[in-house]
Tab-separated table of C-alpha atoms in Angstrom:
chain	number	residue	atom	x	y	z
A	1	UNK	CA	-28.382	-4.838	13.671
A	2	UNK	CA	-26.496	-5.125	10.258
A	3	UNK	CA	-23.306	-6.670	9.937
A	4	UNK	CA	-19.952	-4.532	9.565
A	5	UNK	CA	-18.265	-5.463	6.465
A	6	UNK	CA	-14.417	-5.528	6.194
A	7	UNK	CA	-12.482	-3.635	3.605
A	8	UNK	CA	-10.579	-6.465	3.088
A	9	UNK	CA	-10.205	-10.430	4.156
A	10	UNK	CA	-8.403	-13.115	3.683
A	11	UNK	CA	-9.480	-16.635	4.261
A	12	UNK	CA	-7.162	-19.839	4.664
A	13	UNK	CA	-5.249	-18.286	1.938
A	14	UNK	CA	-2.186	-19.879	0.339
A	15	UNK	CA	0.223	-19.679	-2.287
A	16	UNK	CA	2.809	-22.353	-3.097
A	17	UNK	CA	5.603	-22.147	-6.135
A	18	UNK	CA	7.284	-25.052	-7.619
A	19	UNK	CA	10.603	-24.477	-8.171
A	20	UNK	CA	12.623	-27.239	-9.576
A	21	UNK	CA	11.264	-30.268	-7.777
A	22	UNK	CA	10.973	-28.466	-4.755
A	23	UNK	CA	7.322	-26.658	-3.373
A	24	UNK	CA	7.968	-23.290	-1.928
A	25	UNK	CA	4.954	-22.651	0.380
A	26	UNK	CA	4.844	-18.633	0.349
A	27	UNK	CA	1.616	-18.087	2.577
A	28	UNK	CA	0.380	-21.141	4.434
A	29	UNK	CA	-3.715	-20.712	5.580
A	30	UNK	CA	-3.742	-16.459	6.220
A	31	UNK	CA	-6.484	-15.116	7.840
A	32	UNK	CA	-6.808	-11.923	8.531
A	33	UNK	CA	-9.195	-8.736	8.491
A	34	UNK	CA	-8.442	-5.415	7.913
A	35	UNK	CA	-11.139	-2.859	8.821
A	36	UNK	CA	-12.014	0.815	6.999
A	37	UNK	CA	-10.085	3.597	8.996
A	38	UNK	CA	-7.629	0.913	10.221
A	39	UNK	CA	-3.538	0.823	9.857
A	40	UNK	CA	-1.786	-2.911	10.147
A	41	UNK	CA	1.540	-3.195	9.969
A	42	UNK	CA	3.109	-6.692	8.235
A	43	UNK	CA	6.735	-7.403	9.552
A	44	UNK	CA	8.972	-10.258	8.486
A	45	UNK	CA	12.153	-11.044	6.889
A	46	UNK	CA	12.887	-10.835	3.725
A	47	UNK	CA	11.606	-13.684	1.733
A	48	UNK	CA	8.317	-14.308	4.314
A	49	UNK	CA	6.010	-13.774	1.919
A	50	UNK	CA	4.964	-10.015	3.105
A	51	UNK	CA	4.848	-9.074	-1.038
A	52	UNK	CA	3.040	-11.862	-2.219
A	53	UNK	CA	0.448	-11.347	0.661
A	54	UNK	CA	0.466	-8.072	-0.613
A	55	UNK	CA	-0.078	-9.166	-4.471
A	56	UNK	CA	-2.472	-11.213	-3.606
A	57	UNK	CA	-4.690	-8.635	-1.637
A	58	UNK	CA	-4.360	-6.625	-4.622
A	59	UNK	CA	-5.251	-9.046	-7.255
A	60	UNK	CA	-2.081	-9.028	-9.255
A	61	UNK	CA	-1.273	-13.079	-7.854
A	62	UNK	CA	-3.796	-15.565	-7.357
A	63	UNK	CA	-4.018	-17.779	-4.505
A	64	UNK	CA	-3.135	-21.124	-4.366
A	65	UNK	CA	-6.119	-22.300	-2.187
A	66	UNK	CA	-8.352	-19.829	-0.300
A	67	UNK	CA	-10.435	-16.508	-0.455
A	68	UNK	CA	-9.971	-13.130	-0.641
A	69	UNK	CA	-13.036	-10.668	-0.129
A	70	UNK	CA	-12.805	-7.302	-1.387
A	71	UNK	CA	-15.812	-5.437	0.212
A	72	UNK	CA	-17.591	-8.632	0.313
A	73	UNK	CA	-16.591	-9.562	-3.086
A	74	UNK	CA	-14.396	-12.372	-4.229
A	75	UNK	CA	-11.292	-11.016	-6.197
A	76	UNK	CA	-11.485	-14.988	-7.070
A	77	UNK	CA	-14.308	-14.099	-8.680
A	78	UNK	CA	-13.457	-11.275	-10.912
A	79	UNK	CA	-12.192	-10.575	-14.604
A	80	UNK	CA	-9.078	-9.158	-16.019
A	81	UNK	CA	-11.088	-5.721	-16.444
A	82	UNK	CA	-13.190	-5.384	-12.775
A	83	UNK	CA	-9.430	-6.469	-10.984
A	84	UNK	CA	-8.387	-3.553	-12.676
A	85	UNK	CA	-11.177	-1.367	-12.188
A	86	UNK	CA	-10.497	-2.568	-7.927
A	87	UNK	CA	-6.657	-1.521	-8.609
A	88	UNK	CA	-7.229	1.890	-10.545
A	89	UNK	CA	-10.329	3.405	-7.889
A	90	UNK	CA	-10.078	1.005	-4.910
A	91	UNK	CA	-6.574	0.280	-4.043
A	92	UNK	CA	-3.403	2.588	-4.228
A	93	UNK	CA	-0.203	1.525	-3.707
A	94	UNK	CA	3.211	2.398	-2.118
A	95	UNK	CA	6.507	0.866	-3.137
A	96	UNK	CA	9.839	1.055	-1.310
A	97	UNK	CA	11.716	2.331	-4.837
A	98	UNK	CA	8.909	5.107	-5.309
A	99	UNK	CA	8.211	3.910	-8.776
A	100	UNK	CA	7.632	7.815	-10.154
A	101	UNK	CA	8.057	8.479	-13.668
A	102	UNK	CA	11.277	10.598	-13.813
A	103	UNK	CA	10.678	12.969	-16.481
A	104	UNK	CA	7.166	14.003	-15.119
A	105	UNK	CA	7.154	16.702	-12.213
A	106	UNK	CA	5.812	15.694	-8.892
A	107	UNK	CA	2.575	17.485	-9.559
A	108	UNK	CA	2.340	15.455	-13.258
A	109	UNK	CA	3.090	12.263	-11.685
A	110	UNK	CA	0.192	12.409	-9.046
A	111	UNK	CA	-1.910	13.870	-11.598
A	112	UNK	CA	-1.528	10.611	-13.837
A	113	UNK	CA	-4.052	8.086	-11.928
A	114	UNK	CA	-6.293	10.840	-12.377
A	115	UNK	CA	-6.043	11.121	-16.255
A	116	UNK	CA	-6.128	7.290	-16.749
A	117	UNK	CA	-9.325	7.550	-14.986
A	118	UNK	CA	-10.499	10.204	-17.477
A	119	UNK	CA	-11.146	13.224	-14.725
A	120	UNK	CA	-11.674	16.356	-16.100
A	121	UNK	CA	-9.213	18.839	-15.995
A	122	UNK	CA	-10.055	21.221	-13.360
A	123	UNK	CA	-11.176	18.554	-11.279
A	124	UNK	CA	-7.964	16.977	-12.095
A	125	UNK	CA	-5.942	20.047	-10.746
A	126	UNK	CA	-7.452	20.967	-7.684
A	127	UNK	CA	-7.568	17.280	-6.501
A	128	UNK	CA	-3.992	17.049	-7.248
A	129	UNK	CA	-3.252	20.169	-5.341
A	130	UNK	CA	-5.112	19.092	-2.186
A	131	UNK	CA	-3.317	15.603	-2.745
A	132	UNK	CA	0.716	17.826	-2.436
A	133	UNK	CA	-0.860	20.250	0.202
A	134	UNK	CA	-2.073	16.710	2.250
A	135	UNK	CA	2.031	15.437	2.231
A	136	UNK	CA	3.211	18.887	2.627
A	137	UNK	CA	4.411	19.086	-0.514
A	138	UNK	CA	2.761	21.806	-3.122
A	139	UNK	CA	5.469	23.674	-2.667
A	140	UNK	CA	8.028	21.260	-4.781
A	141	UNK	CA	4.806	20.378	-7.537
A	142	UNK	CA	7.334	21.808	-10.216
A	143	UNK	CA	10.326	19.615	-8.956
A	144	UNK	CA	11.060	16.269	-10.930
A	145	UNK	CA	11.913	13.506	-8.613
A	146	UNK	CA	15.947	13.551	-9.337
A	147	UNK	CA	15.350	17.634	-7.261
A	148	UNK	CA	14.000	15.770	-4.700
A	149	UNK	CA	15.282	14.116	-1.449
A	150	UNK	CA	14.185	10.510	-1.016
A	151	UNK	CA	11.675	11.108	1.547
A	152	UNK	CA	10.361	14.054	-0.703
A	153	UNK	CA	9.939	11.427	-3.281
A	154	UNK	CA	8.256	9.218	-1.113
A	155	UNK	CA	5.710	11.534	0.134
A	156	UNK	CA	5.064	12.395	-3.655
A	157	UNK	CA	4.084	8.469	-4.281
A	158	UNK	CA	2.347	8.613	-0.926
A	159	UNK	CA	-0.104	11.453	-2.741
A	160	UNK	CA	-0.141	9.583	-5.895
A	161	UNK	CA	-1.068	6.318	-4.315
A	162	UNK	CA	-4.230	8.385	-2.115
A	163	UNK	CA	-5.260	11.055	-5.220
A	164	UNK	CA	-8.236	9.152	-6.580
A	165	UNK	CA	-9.276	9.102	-2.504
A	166	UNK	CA	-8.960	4.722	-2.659
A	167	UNK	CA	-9.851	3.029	0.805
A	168	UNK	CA	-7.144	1.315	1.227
A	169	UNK	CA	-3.486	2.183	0.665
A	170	UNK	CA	-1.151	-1.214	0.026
A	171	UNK	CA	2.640	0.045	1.472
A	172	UNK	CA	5.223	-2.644	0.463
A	173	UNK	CA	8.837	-1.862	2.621
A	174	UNK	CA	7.946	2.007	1.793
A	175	UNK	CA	10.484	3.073	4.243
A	176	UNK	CA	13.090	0.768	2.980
A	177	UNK	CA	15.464	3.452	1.392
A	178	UNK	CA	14.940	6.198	3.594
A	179	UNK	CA	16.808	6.874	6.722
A	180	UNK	CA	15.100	6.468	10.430
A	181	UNK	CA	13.602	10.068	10.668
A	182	UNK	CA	11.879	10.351	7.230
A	183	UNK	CA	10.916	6.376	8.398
A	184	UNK	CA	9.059	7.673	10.952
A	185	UNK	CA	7.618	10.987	9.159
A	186	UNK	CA	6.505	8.506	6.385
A	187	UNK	CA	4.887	6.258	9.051
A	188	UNK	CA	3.441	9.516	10.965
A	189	UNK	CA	1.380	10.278	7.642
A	190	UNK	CA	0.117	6.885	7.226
A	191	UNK	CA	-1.185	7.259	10.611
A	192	UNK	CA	-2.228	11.005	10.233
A	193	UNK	CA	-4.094	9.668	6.864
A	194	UNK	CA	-5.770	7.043	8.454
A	195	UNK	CA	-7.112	9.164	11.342
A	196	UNK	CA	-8.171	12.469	9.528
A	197	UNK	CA	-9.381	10.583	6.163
A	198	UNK	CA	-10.762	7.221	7.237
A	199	UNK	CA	-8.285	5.439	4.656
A	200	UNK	CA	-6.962	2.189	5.554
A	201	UNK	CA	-3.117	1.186	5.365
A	202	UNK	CA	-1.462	-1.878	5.663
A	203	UNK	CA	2.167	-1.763	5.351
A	204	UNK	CA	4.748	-4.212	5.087
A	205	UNK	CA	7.882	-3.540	6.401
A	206	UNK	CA	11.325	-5.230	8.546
A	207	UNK	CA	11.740	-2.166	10.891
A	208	UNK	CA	10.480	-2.864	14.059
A	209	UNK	CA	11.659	0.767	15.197
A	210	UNK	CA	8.359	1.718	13.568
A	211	UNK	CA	5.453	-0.463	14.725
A	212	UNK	CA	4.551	1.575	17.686
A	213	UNK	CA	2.601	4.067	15.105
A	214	UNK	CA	0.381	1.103	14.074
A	215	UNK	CA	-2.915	0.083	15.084
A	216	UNK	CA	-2.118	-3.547	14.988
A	217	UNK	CA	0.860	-5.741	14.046
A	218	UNK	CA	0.960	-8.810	12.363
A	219	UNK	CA	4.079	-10.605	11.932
A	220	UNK	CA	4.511	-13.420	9.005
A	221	UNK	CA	7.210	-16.350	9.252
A	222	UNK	CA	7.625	-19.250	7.319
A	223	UNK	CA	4.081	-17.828	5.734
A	224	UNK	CA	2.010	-18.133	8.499
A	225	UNK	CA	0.598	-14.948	9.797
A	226	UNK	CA	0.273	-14.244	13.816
A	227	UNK	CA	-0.083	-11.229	16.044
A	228	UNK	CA	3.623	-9.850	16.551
A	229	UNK	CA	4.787	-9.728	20.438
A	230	UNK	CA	8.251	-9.602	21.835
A	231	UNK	CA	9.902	-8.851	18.427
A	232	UNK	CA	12.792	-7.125	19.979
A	233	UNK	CA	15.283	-5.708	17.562
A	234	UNK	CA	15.118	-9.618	15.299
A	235	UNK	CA	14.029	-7.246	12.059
A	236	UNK	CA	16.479	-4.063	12.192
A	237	UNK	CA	19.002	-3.919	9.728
């Protein structure tokens, strides 16, 4: 019987700063396994260490001590150039300030990943199309992002992040400028995404309001990683 690989995982990974003369210990021995088709949410405080987990996942930070294993392969392992080759068909990402390039429309700025990974035009178009139709959202293509509303915007990086069809979408605080119900709708399409495409999501976030939609939860204090219970309202704002 062969062996199911992860998509990604983590082993006795940490990550310490100095600062001054005093050793910040960001992540302290994280393991943890996220499977294809699978959507984990990361809750914590600010400050414990759910966006340097993230970094490190994604190869921009390396860790202090451990392992991370990209489809079986070591990110430890890798060059400057196959990171980015990971980042640019492997991994998209999601940030809580959208990160879209104002002067493009919504339908140029999803289109981008595409161009930088030299798809052909009509390729580039219809994928790009599917990508708006996926977050409801071919109807504003035209619209820069200062004509749309912040979950509008969100739902555009959303289609951005998944456009070059990546396995696994990286979500740091996504929902952390938009109010409760375009929280959950942004949640709702993680989930949706996950279940009709097979993509896998982990998303860091402080809301508790939201983990129900996950398939697992994971919290991280003091950089340690555990399976969340009883959380209660400690990470609502």
């Amino acid at each position: 019987m062969s062996r199911v690989v992860p998509l990604i995982s983590t082993h006795n990974l940490t990550r310490s700063y100095q600062v001054g003369s005093e050793t910040i210990n960001a992540l302290r021995g994280i393991d943890m396994t996220v499977s294809p088709g699978q959507f984990i949410a990361v809750v914590g405080r600010s400050g414990s260490g759910k966006t340097t987990l993230l970094n490190i996942l994604a190869g921009l930070d390396k860790p202090s001590d451990g392992q991370v294993l990209f489809q079986d392969r070591d990110l430890g392992t890798m060059n400057e150039k196959e990171l980015t080759e990971i980042r640019r068909h492997k991994i998209g990402f999601v940030f809580q300030s959208f990160g879209l390039l104002p002067l493009l429309s919504a339908f140029e700025n999803v289109e981008l990943p595409l161009r930088i990974a030299g798809v052909r035009t009509r390729e580039r178009e219809a994928r790009t199309r599917e990508t708006l139709e996926i977050v409801g959202l071919w109807n504003r293509a035209k619209h820069r992002p200062y004509e749309l509303s912040g979950g509008e915007q969100q739902r555009v990086a959303i289609a951005r992040a998944i456009v070059n069809n990546p396995p696994l979408i990286l979500a740091d605080e996504p929902t952390g400028e938009l109010d409760s119900t375009n929280a959950r709708a942004i949640f709702g399409l993680f989930k949706d995404m996950v279940k009709a495409q097979g993509i896998s999501v982990l998303s860091a976030t402080h809301d508790s309001t939201l983990l129900a939609m996950a398939d697992e939860v994971k919290e991280i204090r003091d950089g340690k990683l555990s399976d969340a219970t009883n959380l209660g309202h400690r990470y609502r704002d």
